[in-house]
Amino acid sequence: MSCLMVERCGAVAFKRSEQNAIQVCMLADGTLNTGHAGVLLVERRGSYPLIDLRILKTSAQQGEVEAGTRRKVKRLLSFQRYCHASRLLRGLVPHTSGSLHLLDDDYLGQAAHMLSKVGTWNFDIFLFDRLTNGNSLVTLMCHLFNVYDLVHHFQLDMVKLHRFLGMVQEDYHSQNPYHNAVHAADVTQAMYCYLKEPKLAEQLSPLDVFLGLMAAAAHDVDHPGVNQPFLIKTRHHLASLYQNTSVLESHHWRSTVGMLRESGLLSHLPADMSQDMEQQLGALILATDISRQNEFLSTFREHLDNQDLDLQLSSHRHFTLQIALKCADVCNPCRVWELSRQWSDRVCEEFYSQGDLERKFGMEISPLCNQETDSVPAIQIGFISYIVKPLFDEWHRFTEHSPLSQTMMGHLNKNQAHWSRLRYAHTHSDTQTHTHAVEPESEGGGGGGGGGGGEGEGEGIP
């Protein structure tokens, strides 16, 4: 099949998906309205509008259009390389579990070496993304599908699979410092490590693995780089659509369903089976809503206290996958410091960008988004203390202190101590600066009086 034919087939599939899209009412938790059983509202791929009408009129719009064009050209070139270089389309399907389907010869060496170690916790996703020319998510997912033999088990069409994964990767916003395709690849690699945990691995079905990897890859697709409160206070249409509840997560899920249907990846399966898979994907992605953290954590803790988590039950395995995805989504503080620090800087850069927008348009600046008062160390210490550590303490219990879990907890404790030292240095520096500023007026009296002023940083972490 030529590249031109593939592109034309894709255009036809997209047109049909537009014609066949059915809209229904959906509850905030992702379940269907009983009046419309078996039907799911999907969103068109790339349907996310600009965040605010006032922002639409800024000079940044032209740059965004140009960036979008460059991404489309890059994807076309990437797909052409796949058509001409892939052994699959030449009829030479590799049978070894470690084979690479989608890499050009130039990348095979170093990228293949990295993929041979993809199950190790010190996997450097930033390096892997460079080696795969920005295609880390597609390459990683195809490799993992091959490792688990999911293509054969579900009789998937490799061209459709690549098309779907290409859509997912492209619909992450590369201009986001944090919520981009590299983050999705990082979460997917972490999810793979968790799926390999002995406590869990021996109980998982192929469907569990398929859903876990798919949810990890698509859990933040089309993320706009701002949070839910921002969408609510700017009266974004998605906030109204989802009644201000799990707005982003619902959009990530429905966009994923739209791409599944547009690509036709599951079209060969019975309708009831594909719809059930869509629903289960939704339940996994919706679990990443940070506002539901206490809900999931208390249920998980209760199961562990009562020792009644039975992984032979599909419902209990599904709940455990939800917890695993939540862990994968916030695991950055459990990585080695060199990787963890990069992610911390990226997420804070994204927070600060939102704060700058809010300041520019006279809105109240959201918590953690004020670059002048919310330091990176303070944000990270609060994040670790209130979100990450409570969750991973329970995961540590669940895995029965597995080697991976012990490694993660070791990194977490070291990173927390490192951030504490940096916050101390930051607040001490601020105190010194403030002291020097007031010395000329105070004639040198009480030079150390402002020492406690910075201690409140990060207290407002949710």
Short mmCIF file of C-alpha atoms in Angstrom, two decimals:
data_model
loop_
_atom_site.label_atom_id
_atom_site.label_comp_id
_atom_site.label_asym_id
_atom_site.label_seq_id
_atom_site.Cartn_x
_atom_site.Cartn_y
_atom_site.Cartn_z
CA MET A 1 0.00 0.00 0.00
CA SER A 2 1.50 3.37 -0.98
CA CYS A 3 1.70 6.30 1.38
CA LEU A 4 -0.77 8.21 -0.81
CA MET A 5 -3.29 5.38 -0.55
CA VAL A 6 -2.85 5.24 3.22
CA GLU A 7 -3.43 8.98 3.52
CA ARG A 8 -6.53 8.78 1.31
CA CYS A 9 -7.91 5.89 3.33
CA GLY A 10 -7.31 7.94 6.47
CA ALA A 11 -9.21 10.89 5.02
CA VAL A 12 -12.17 8.65 4.15
CA ALA A 13 -12.17 7.14 7.62
CA PHE A 14 -12.13 10.60 9.16
CA LYS A 15 -15.07 11.71 7.02
CA ARG A 16 -17.07 8.66 7.99
CA SER A 17 -16.29 9.19 11.65
CA GLU A 18 -17.72 12.71 11.38
CA GLN A 19 -20.89 11.40 9.78
CA ASN A 20 -21.33 8.59 12.31
CA ALA A 21 -20.63 10.53 15.52
CA ILE A 22 -23.57 10.22 17.91
CA GLN A 23 -24.10 12.59 20.81
CA VAL A 24 -25.77 11.65 24.09
CA CYS A 25 -25.87 12.82 27.67
CA MET A 26 -23.15 11.54 30.01
CA LEU A 27 -22.80 11.67 33.77
CA ALA A 28 -19.78 13.30 35.42
CA ASP A 29 -18.25 9.99 36.48
CA GLY A 30 -18.13 8.82 32.88
CA THR A 31 -21.07 6.41 33.03
CA LEU A 32 -23.74 6.57 30.37
CA ASN A 33 -27.18 8.00 30.86
CA THR A 34 -29.51 5.00 31.13
CA GLY A 35 -31.72 6.45 28.45
CA HIS A 36 -28.94 6.02 25.90
CA ALA A 37 -27.43 2.65 26.80
CA GLY A 38 -24.65 1.46 24.54
CA VAL A 39 -24.01 4.85 22.91
CA LEU A 40 -21.09 7.11 23.76
CA LEU A 41 -20.55 10.77 23.03
CA VAL A 42 -17.23 11.29 21.27
CA GLU A 43 -15.34 14.42 20.36
CA ARG A 44 -13.67 15.13 17.06
CA ARG A 45 -9.92 14.95 17.13
CA GLY A 46 -8.35 18.39 17.45
CA SER A 47 -11.64 19.97 18.49
CA TYR A 48 -10.14 21.86 21.42
CA PRO A 49 -10.60 25.61 20.79
CA LEU A 50 -8.34 28.34 22.08
CA ILE A 51 -8.78 28.86 25.78
CA ASP A 52 -10.18 32.37 25.95
CA LEU A 53 -11.59 34.75 23.36
CA ARG A 54 -9.30 37.52 24.53
CA ILE A 55 -6.29 35.28 24.06
CA LEU A 56 -7.51 34.45 20.55
CA LYS A 57 -6.84 38.03 19.47
CA THR A 58 -3.21 38.08 20.58
CA SER A 59 -0.25 37.98 18.22
CA ALA A 60 0.55 34.44 19.40
CA GLN A 61 -2.18 33.02 17.20
CA GLN A 62 -0.16 33.22 13.98
CA GLY A 63 2.75 31.45 15.65
CA GLU A 64 0.43 28.66 16.78
CA VAL A 65 -0.87 28.21 13.22
CA GLU A 66 2.68 28.01 11.86
CA ALA A 67 3.66 25.53 14.58
CA GLY A 68 0.64 23.39 13.70
CA THR A 69 1.68 23.34 10.04
CA ARG A 70 5.20 22.27 10.97
CA ARG A 71 3.82 19.43 13.12
CA LYS A 72 1.67 18.20 10.21
CA VAL A 73 4.64 18.24 7.84
CA LYS A 74 6.78 16.42 10.41
CA ARG A 75 4.11 13.76 10.88
CA LEU A 76 3.77 13.30 7.09
CA LEU A 77 7.50 12.85 6.70
CA SER A 78 7.54 10.47 9.64
CA PHE A 79 4.73 8.39 8.14
CA GLN A 80 6.46 8.32 4.75
CA ARG A 81 9.58 6.94 6.41
CA TYR A 82 7.41 4.29 8.00
CA CYS A 83 5.82 3.35 4.67
CA HIS A 84 9.14 3.01 2.85
CA ALA A 85 11.38 1.65 5.60
CA SER A 86 9.13 -0.56 7.74
CA ARG A 87 9.70 -4.26 7.34
CA LEU A 88 6.03 -4.76 8.13
CA LEU A 89 4.77 -3.14 4.93
CA ARG A 90 7.28 -5.14 2.93
CA GLY A 91 5.72 -8.31 4.30
CA LEU A 92 8.66 -9.16 6.58
CA VAL A 93 6.97 -9.32 9.98
CA PRO A 94 9.53 -9.94 12.75
CA HIS A 95 8.63 -12.66 15.23
CA THR A 96 10.96 -11.77 18.09
CA SER A 97 9.42 -9.96 21.05
CA GLY A 98 12.10 -7.30 21.12
CA SER A 99 11.88 -6.26 17.49
CA LEU A 100 11.24 -2.68 16.42
CA HIS A 101 8.50 -2.05 13.88
CA LEU A 102 8.62 1.68 13.34
CA LEU A 103 12.22 2.86 13.55
CA ASP A 104 14.44 3.80 10.62
CA ASP A 105 17.84 2.14 10.36
CA ASP A 106 19.57 5.28 11.64
CA TYR A 107 17.76 5.00 14.95
CA LEU A 108 17.75 1.23 15.40
CA GLY A 109 21.02 0.94 17.31
CA GLN A 110 20.74 3.31 20.24
CA ALA A 111 16.94 3.29 20.46
CA ALA A 112 16.84 -0.51 20.35
CA HIS A 113 19.43 -0.65 23.11
CA MET A 114 17.26 1.63 25.23
CA LEU A 115 14.14 -0.40 24.52
CA SER A 116 15.93 -3.52 25.72
CA LYS A 117 16.02 -1.79 29.12
CA VAL A 118 12.56 -0.22 28.97
CA GLY A 119 11.48 -2.06 32.12
CA THR A 120 14.16 -0.44 34.29
CA TRP A 121 13.23 2.48 36.51
CA ASN A 122 16.11 4.76 35.44
CA PHE A 123 14.88 4.83 31.83
CA ASP A 124 15.62 8.30 30.40
CA ILE A 125 12.54 9.24 28.38
CA PHE A 126 14.08 12.57 27.30
CA LEU A 127 17.01 10.80 25.65
CA PHE A 128 14.69 8.22 24.11
CA ASP A 129 12.51 10.98 22.64
CA ARG A 130 15.57 12.52 20.98
CA LEU A 131 16.71 9.17 19.60
CA THR A 132 13.28 8.56 18.07
CA ASN A 133 13.08 12.03 16.53
CA GLY A 134 10.21 13.10 18.77
CA ASN A 135 8.26 9.87 18.26
CA SER A 136 8.83 8.36 21.70
CA LEU A 137 5.17 7.66 22.41
CA VAL A 138 4.43 5.87 19.12
CA THR A 139 7.66 3.88 19.22
CA LEU A 140 7.27 2.89 22.87
CA MET A 141 3.66 1.83 22.49
CA CYS A 142 4.32 -0.28 19.40
CA HIS A 143 7.22 -1.97 21.18
CA LEU A 144 5.13 -2.75 24.27
CA PHE A 145 2.24 -4.04 22.17
CA ASN A 146 4.75 -6.35 20.55
CA VAL A 147 6.23 -7.43 23.90
CA TYR A 148 2.78 -8.46 25.14
CA ASP A 149 1.73 -9.85 21.72
CA LEU A 150 -1.37 -7.64 21.85
CA VAL A 151 -1.42 -7.15 18.08
CA HIS A 152 -1.88 -10.87 17.55
CA HIS A 153 -4.20 -11.40 20.51
CA PHE A 154 -6.68 -8.70 19.44
CA GLN A 155 -6.01 -9.18 15.70
CA LEU A 156 -5.09 -5.52 15.29
CA ASP A 157 -4.23 -3.97 11.93
CA MET A 158 -0.74 -2.49 12.25
CA VAL A 159 -1.46 0.40 9.89
CA LYS A 160 -4.56 1.31 11.92
CA LEU A 161 -2.59 0.98 15.15
CA HIS A 162 0.12 3.30 13.87
CA ARG A 163 -2.50 5.74 12.60
CA PHE A 164 -4.24 5.79 15.99
CA LEU A 165 -1.00 6.24 17.93
CA GLY A 166 0.09 8.96 15.51
CA MET A 167 -3.16 10.80 16.16
CA VAL A 168 -2.66 10.52 19.92
CA GLN A 169 0.94 11.72 19.78
CA GLU A 170 0.08 14.59 17.45
CA ASP A 171 -2.83 15.75 19.60
CA TYR A 172 -0.57 16.37 22.57
CA HIS A 173 0.50 20.01 22.50
CA SER A 174 4.25 20.13 21.99
CA GLN A 175 4.34 23.73 23.19
CA ASN A 176 3.25 22.60 26.68
CA PRO A 177 6.35 22.35 28.86
CA TYR A 178 4.86 19.45 30.85
CA HIS A 179 1.59 18.05 29.51
CA ASN A 180 2.97 16.86 26.19
CA ALA A 181 3.64 13.58 24.40
CA VAL A 182 6.91 13.02 26.26
CA HIS A 183 4.99 13.09 29.55
CA ALA A 184 2.57 10.55 28.08
CA ALA A 185 5.48 8.32 27.06
CA ASP A 186 7.00 8.67 30.53
CA VAL A 187 3.73 7.67 32.19
CA THR A 188 3.41 4.72 29.79
CA GLN A 189 6.93 3.51 30.65
CA ALA A 190 6.14 3.79 34.36
CA MET A 191 2.88 1.92 33.82
CA TYR A 192 4.80 -0.87 32.11
CA CYS A 193 7.07 -1.13 35.17
CA TYR A 194 4.01 -1.39 37.43
CA LEU A 195 2.36 -4.00 35.21
CA LYS A 196 5.49 -6.10 35.69
CA GLU A 197 5.22 -6.05 39.49
CA PRO A 198 5.03 -9.73 40.59
CA LYS A 199 1.98 -9.06 42.76
CA LEU A 200 0.10 -7.84 39.71
CA ALA A 201 1.69 -9.37 36.62
CA GLU A 202 0.62 -12.97 37.18
CA GLN A 203 -3.05 -11.97 37.46
CA LEU A 204 -3.37 -9.63 34.48
CA SER A 205 -5.29 -10.60 31.36
CA PRO A 206 -4.35 -9.33 27.87
CA LEU A 207 -7.33 -6.96 28.09
CA ASP A 208 -6.03 -5.53 31.38
CA VAL A 209 -2.62 -4.87 29.81
CA PHE A 210 -4.17 -3.37 26.66
CA LEU A 211 -6.34 -0.99 28.68
CA GLY A 212 -3.55 -0.05 31.07
CA LEU A 213 -1.13 0.89 28.31
CA MET A 214 -3.75 2.67 26.20
CA ALA A 215 -4.99 4.72 29.16
CA ALA A 216 -1.43 5.70 30.08
CA ALA A 217 -0.65 6.82 26.52
CA ALA A 218 -3.84 8.87 26.08
CA HIS A 219 -4.57 10.05 29.63
CA ASP A 220 -3.69 13.72 28.93
CA VAL A 221 -4.32 13.95 25.19
CA ASP A 222 -5.15 17.46 23.92
CA HIS A 223 -4.30 19.00 27.31
CA PRO A 224 -4.43 22.80 26.90
CA GLY A 225 -1.69 23.57 29.42
CA VAL A 226 -4.07 25.15 31.94
CA ASN A 227 -6.02 23.56 34.78
CA GLN A 228 -9.72 22.99 35.40
CA PRO A 229 -10.31 26.11 37.55
CA PHE A 230 -8.93 28.21 34.69
CA LEU A 231 -11.40 26.64 32.26
CA ILE A 232 -14.24 27.24 34.69
CA LYS A 233 -13.49 30.89 35.38
CA THR A 234 -12.99 31.66 31.68
CA ARG A 235 -16.33 29.94 30.95
CA HIS A 236 -14.80 27.49 28.51
CA HIS A 237 -17.36 25.37 26.69
CA LEU A 238 -15.87 22.13 28.05
CA ALA A 239 -16.49 23.32 31.60
CA SER A 240 -20.16 23.75 30.74
CA LEU A 241 -20.31 20.44 28.87
CA TYR A 242 -18.99 18.48 31.85
CA GLN A 243 -20.70 20.61 34.49
CA ASN A 244 -17.37 21.73 36.00
CA THR A 245 -16.53 18.14 37.04
CA SER A 246 -13.46 16.21 35.79
CA VAL A 247 -13.49 18.56 32.81
CA LEU A 248 -10.05 17.80 31.40
CA GLU A 249 -10.13 14.07 32.15
CA SER A 250 -13.51 13.72 30.46
CA HIS A 251 -12.17 15.52 27.41
CA HIS A 252 -9.06 13.32 27.32
CA TRP A 253 -11.24 10.22 27.38
CA ARG A 254 -13.78 11.33 24.80
CA SER A 255 -11.01 12.53 22.47
CA THR A 256 -9.42 9.09 22.79
CA VAL A 257 -12.70 7.40 21.89
CA GLY A 258 -13.05 9.72 18.91
CA MET A 259 -9.59 8.74 17.65
CA LEU A 260 -10.29 5.04 18.22
CA ARG A 261 -13.37 5.31 16.03
CA GLU A 262 -11.72 7.55 13.44
CA SER A 263 -8.81 5.14 13.05
CA GLY A 264 -11.06 2.07 13.09
CA LEU A 265 -8.60 0.29 15.39
CA LEU A 266 -11.33 -1.71 17.16
CA SER A 267 -13.87 -1.79 14.31
CA HIS A 268 -13.31 -5.50 13.71
CA LEU A 269 -14.38 -6.40 17.26
CA PRO A 270 -18.01 -7.05 18.30
CA ALA A 271 -19.77 -3.76 19.08
CA ASP A 272 -20.49 -4.66 22.70
CA MET A 273 -16.83 -5.55 23.28
CA SER A 274 -15.45 -2.34 21.77
CA GLN A 275 -17.96 -0.23 23.71
CA ASP A 276 -16.99 -1.98 26.95
CA MET A 277 -13.34 -1.27 26.21
CA GLU A 278 -14.16 2.40 25.63
CA GLN A 279 -15.98 2.56 28.97
CA GLN A 280 -13.15 0.90 30.85
CA LEU A 281 -10.67 3.29 29.25
CA GLY A 282 -12.84 6.12 30.48
CA ALA A 283 -12.87 4.82 34.06
CA LEU A 284 -9.07 4.59 34.02
CA ILE A 285 -8.50 8.06 32.56
CA LEU A 286 -11.07 9.69 34.86
CA ALA A 287 -9.23 8.21 37.86
CA THR A 288 -6.31 10.58 37.14
CA ASP A 289 -8.42 13.55 38.28
CA ILE A 290 -6.33 14.86 41.19
CA SER A 291 -9.46 16.16 42.93
CA ARG A 292 -10.53 12.52 43.44
CA GLN A 293 -7.26 11.62 45.13
CA ASN A 294 -8.69 11.12 48.61
CA GLU A 295 -11.57 9.04 47.26
CA PHE A 296 -9.27 6.52 45.58
CA LEU A 297 -6.65 6.59 48.31
CA SER A 298 -9.12 5.87 51.12
CA THR A 299 -10.66 2.97 49.16
CA PHE A 300 -7.21 1.55 48.39
CA ARG A 301 -6.13 1.88 52.02
CA GLU A 302 -9.31 0.19 53.20
CA HIS A 303 -8.72 -2.77 50.87
CA LEU A 304 -5.17 -3.14 52.14
CA ASP A 305 -6.23 -2.86 55.78
CA ASN A 306 -8.91 -5.51 55.29
CA GLN A 307 -6.67 -7.65 53.04
CA ASP A 308 -9.64 -8.21 50.75
CA LEU A 309 -8.18 -7.11 47.40
CA ASP A 310 -8.79 -10.15 45.21
CA LEU A 311 -6.97 -9.77 41.90
CA GLN A 312 -8.77 -12.76 40.45
CA LEU A 313 -11.83 -10.52 40.27
CA SER A 314 -11.87 -8.31 37.18
CA SER A 315 -13.37 -5.40 39.14
CA HIS A 316 -10.52 -5.52 41.67
CA ARG A 317 -7.91 -5.74 38.91
CA HIS A 318 -9.52 -2.74 37.24
CA PHE A 319 -9.39 -0.75 40.49
CA THR A 320 -5.73 -1.69 40.92
CA LEU A 321 -5.04 -0.50 37.37
CA GLN A 322 -6.65 2.82 38.29
CA ILE A 323 -4.29 3.12 41.25
CA ALA A 324 -1.33 2.09 39.09
CA LEU A 325 -2.18 4.76 36.51
CA LYS A 326 -2.51 7.37 39.26
CA CYS A 327 0.93 6.37 40.53
CA ALA A 328 2.41 6.51 37.03
CA ASP A 329 0.92 9.96 36.46
CA VAL A 330 2.59 11.48 39.54
CA CYS A 331 5.73 9.33 39.77
CA ASN A 332 8.20 12.07 38.79
CA PRO A 333 9.39 12.64 42.40
CA CYS A 334 10.18 8.90 42.57
CA ARG A 335 12.61 9.10 39.64
CA VAL A 336 16.35 9.71 39.95
CA TRP A 337 17.08 13.35 40.78
CA GLU A 338 18.39 14.25 37.30
CA LEU A 339 15.07 13.23 35.70
CA SER A 340 12.84 14.34 38.56
CA ARG A 341 14.32 17.84 38.53
CA GLN A 342 13.61 18.26 34.82
CA TRP A 343 9.97 17.31 35.26
CA SER A 344 9.62 19.63 38.27
CA ASP A 345 10.98 22.59 36.31
CA ARG A 346 8.67 21.78 33.40
CA VAL A 347 5.47 21.53 35.42
CA CYS A 348 6.25 24.75 37.29
CA GLU A 349 6.98 26.51 34.01
CA GLU A 350 3.50 25.48 32.86
CA PHE A 351 1.97 26.69 36.13
CA TYR A 352 3.75 30.02 35.80
CA SER A 353 2.57 30.43 32.21
CA GLN A 354 -1.01 30.10 33.39
CA GLY A 355 -0.32 32.63 36.13
CA ASP A 356 1.11 35.05 33.58
CA LEU A 357 -2.08 34.72 31.50
CA GLU A 358 -4.22 35.35 34.55
CA ARG A 359 -2.17 38.39 35.50
CA LYS A 360 -2.31 39.73 31.93
CA PHE A 361 -6.11 39.62 31.82
CA GLY A 362 -6.71 40.84 35.36
CA MET A 363 -7.85 37.53 36.80
CA GLU A 364 -7.00 36.21 40.23
CA ILE A 365 -3.81 34.16 39.98
CA SER A 366 -4.42 30.49 40.75
CA PRO A 367 -2.59 28.71 43.59
CA LEU A 368 0.93 27.56 42.64
CA CYS A 369 0.89 29.74 39.51
CA ASN A 370 2.46 32.93 40.87
CA GLN A 371 6.11 32.93 39.90
CA GLU A 372 6.80 35.75 42.34
CA THR A 373 5.61 33.87 45.43
CA ASP A 374 5.45 30.15 44.54
CA SER A 375 8.98 28.76 44.25
CA VAL A 376 9.72 25.46 42.55
CA PRO A 377 11.07 23.87 45.77
CA ALA A 378 8.02 24.92 47.77
CA ILE A 379 5.62 23.59 45.12
CA GLN A 380 7.46 20.26 44.96
CA ILE A 381 7.63 19.80 48.72
CA GLY A 382 3.88 20.37 48.98
CA PHE A 383 3.21 18.04 46.05
CA ILE A 384 5.31 15.27 47.58
CA SER A 385 3.89 15.72 51.08
CA TYR A 386 0.19 15.88 50.21
CA ILE A 387 -0.14 13.87 46.98
CA VAL A 388 2.78 11.63 46.12
CA LYS A 389 3.97 10.20 49.43
CA PRO A 390 0.54 9.16 50.78
CA LEU A 391 -0.22 7.37 47.49
CA PHE A 392 3.14 5.61 47.19
CA ASP A 393 3.13 4.59 50.84
CA GLU A 394 0.04 2.50 50.07
CA TRP A 395 1.45 1.24 46.75
CA HIS A 396 4.55 0.18 48.69
CA ARG A 397 2.28 -1.82 50.99
CA PHE A 398 0.40 -3.35 48.08
CA THR A 399 3.58 -4.55 46.32
CA GLU A 400 4.81 -6.01 49.60
CA HIS A 401 7.95 -3.87 49.45
CA SER A 402 9.06 -5.09 46.03
CA PRO A 403 12.54 -4.10 44.78
CA LEU A 404 11.03 -1.51 42.42
CA SER A 405 8.91 -0.03 45.19
CA GLN A 406 11.88 0.19 47.53
CA THR A 407 13.86 1.96 44.80
CA MET A 408 11.06 4.47 44.23
CA MET A 409 10.64 5.20 47.94
CA GLY A 410 14.39 5.72 48.25
CA HIS A 411 14.40 8.26 45.42
CA LEU A 412 11.30 9.94 46.84
CA ASN A 413 12.86 10.48 50.27
CA LYS A 414 16.14 11.73 48.79
CA ASN A 415 14.38 14.11 46.42
CA GLN A 416 12.18 15.49 49.19
CA ALA A 417 15.28 16.21 51.28
CA HIS A 418 16.97 17.80 48.26
CA TRP A 419 14.01 20.11 47.66
CA SER A 420 13.98 21.04 51.35
CA ARG A 421 17.61 22.13 51.13
CA LEU A 422 16.88 24.15 48.00
CA ARG A 423 13.89 25.81 49.62
CA TYR A 424 16.00 26.74 52.62
CA ALA A 425 18.63 28.22 50.32
CA HIS A 426 15.90 30.06 48.39
CA THR A 427 14.24 31.56 51.48
CA HIS A 428 17.62 32.39 53.04
CA SER A 429 18.62 34.21 49.84
CA ASP A 430 15.34 36.14 49.87
CA THR A 431 15.92 37.11 53.49
CA GLN A 432 19.43 38.36 52.73
CA THR A 433 18.16 40.40 49.79
CA HIS A 434 15.40 41.93 51.90
CA THR A 435 17.86 42.75 54.70
CA HIS A 436 20.26 44.54 52.37
CA ALA A 437 17.37 46.51 50.88
CA VAL A 438 16.27 47.97 54.24
CA GLU A 439 19.74 48.54 55.78
CA PRO A 440 20.23 52.11 54.46
CA GLU A 441 17.05 53.29 56.21
CA SER A 442 17.48 51.27 59.42
CA GLU A 443 21.09 52.38 59.91
CA GLY A 444 22.14 48.74 60.43
CA GLY A 445 19.72 48.02 63.28
CA GLY A 446 17.98 44.58 63.43
CA GLY A 447 19.53 43.21 60.25
CA GLY A 448 18.20 39.65 60.76
CA GLY A 449 14.64 40.55 61.66
CA GLY A 450 13.00 39.18 58.49
CA GLY A 451 14.36 35.66 58.74
CA GLY A 452 11.03 33.85 59.14
CA GLY A 453 9.23 35.55 56.29
CA GLY A 454 9.61 32.75 53.76
CA GLU A 455 8.52 29.83 55.89
CA GLY A 456 4.93 29.93 54.71
CA GLU A 457 5.77 29.07 51.09
CA GLY A 458 3.85 26.13 49.75
CA GLU A 459 1.36 26.04 52.65
CA GLY A 460 -1.54 26.34 50.21
CA ILE A 461 -0.76 23.15 48.31
CA PRO A 462 -4.07 21.29 47.87
#
